[in-house]
């Protein structure tokens, strides 16, 4: 799509939803290259890891995040419980599960299962079929405690089970 395409708000939101659904399904399939190629724009992209106060610029920065993510949680699974959409931004809440398989935040791979709530903001520019950015929020302290074996993964979230 080009920036000259005119979208109604309803069309833009529908395309954003399709893009985010594809994005998450590719993450769940551990398809890093496809996540980048099929759901991100080619210019002006970034990824914000809010718990780590980390801002990653460009496709190289975003690719670096996914390399880390799929090393740390190679069997990652993202379940969505709530969806909110406005033109230019789709918000998803849910649960991430996986097995801690590589060093993360100074914690060596433990092989322990982890489960944590997250919120992701998926940001779009003029083209609702290509992400400009993702901004992810989660409880990093709780995640690290699970990786260390100090807490057990929870399957019960305050808002109910993910869909």
PDB file of C-alpha atoms in Angstrom, residues 13-14 16-22 24-25 78-86 89-95 118-122 159 161-163:
ATOM      1  CA  UNK A  13      -8.957  -0.411  12.093  1.00  0.00           C
ATOM      2  CA  UNK A  14      -9.900  -3.606  10.217  1.00  0.00           C
ATOM      3  CA  UNK A  16      -4.671  -2.896  11.724  1.00  0.00           C
ATOM      4  CA  UNK A  17      -6.452  -5.858  13.354  1.00  0.00           C
ATOM      5  CA  UNK A  18      -5.456  -8.139  10.472  1.00  0.00           C
ATOM      6  CA  UNK A  19      -1.852  -6.964  10.722  1.00  0.00           C
ATOM      7  CA  UNK A  20      -1.648  -7.423  14.509  1.00  0.00           C
ATOM      8  CA  UNK A  21      -3.284 -10.872  14.271  1.00  0.00           C
ATOM      9  CA  UNK A  22      -0.738 -11.913  11.634  1.00  0.00           C
ATOM     10  CA  UNK A  24       1.148 -12.374  16.827  1.00  0.00           C
ATOM     11  CA  UNK A  25       0.521 -15.602  14.898  1.00  0.00           C
ATOM     12  CA  UNK A  78       1.047 -15.267  23.224  1.00  0.00           C
ATOM     13  CA  UNK A  79      -2.632 -15.492  24.168  1.00  0.00           C
ATOM     14  CA  UNK A  80      -4.758 -12.393  23.741  1.00  0.00           C
ATOM     15  CA  UNK A  81      -7.489 -11.610  26.260  1.00  0.00           C
ATOM     16  CA  UNK A  82      -8.495  -8.075  25.264  1.00  0.00           C
ATOM     17  CA  UNK A  83      -8.293  -5.971  22.093  1.00  0.00           C
ATOM     18  CA  UNK A  84      -8.721  -2.225  21.671  1.00  0.00           C
ATOM     19  CA  UNK A  85      -8.325  -0.329  18.402  1.00  0.00           C
ATOM     20  CA  UNK A  86      -8.333   3.269  17.249  1.00  0.00           C
ATOM     21  CA  UNK A  89      -2.971   2.216  17.346  1.00  0.00           C
ATOM     22  CA  UNK A  90      -4.045  -1.288  18.324  1.00  0.00           C
ATOM     23  CA  UNK A  91      -3.697  -2.369  21.962  1.00  0.00           C
ATOM     24  CA  UNK A  92      -3.552  -5.998  23.039  1.00  0.00           C
ATOM     25  CA  UNK A  93      -3.568  -7.442  26.551  1.00  0.00           C
ATOM     26  CA  UNK A  94      -2.833 -11.042  27.272  1.00  0.00           C
ATOM     27  CA  UNK A  95      -0.471 -13.653  28.607  1.00  0.00           C
ATOM     28  CA  UNK A 118       1.614  -8.144  29.032  1.00  0.00           C
ATOM     29  CA  UNK A 119       0.186  -5.167  27.230  1.00  0.00           C
ATOM     30  CA  UNK A 120       1.354  -4.286  23.735  1.00  0.00           C
ATOM     31  CA  UNK A 121       0.738  -1.098  21.805  1.00  0.00           C
ATOM     32  CA  UNK A 122       1.010  -1.623  18.052  1.00  0.00           C
ATOM     33  CA  UNK A 159      -9.089 -10.045  34.325  1.00  0.00           C
ATOM     34  CA  UNK A 161      -8.342 -16.300  31.251  1.00  0.00           C
ATOM     35  CA  UNK A 162      -7.041 -15.197  27.868  1.00  0.00           C
ATOM     36  CA  UNK A 163      -9.141 -16.105  24.852  1.00  0.00           C
TER      37      UNK A 163
END
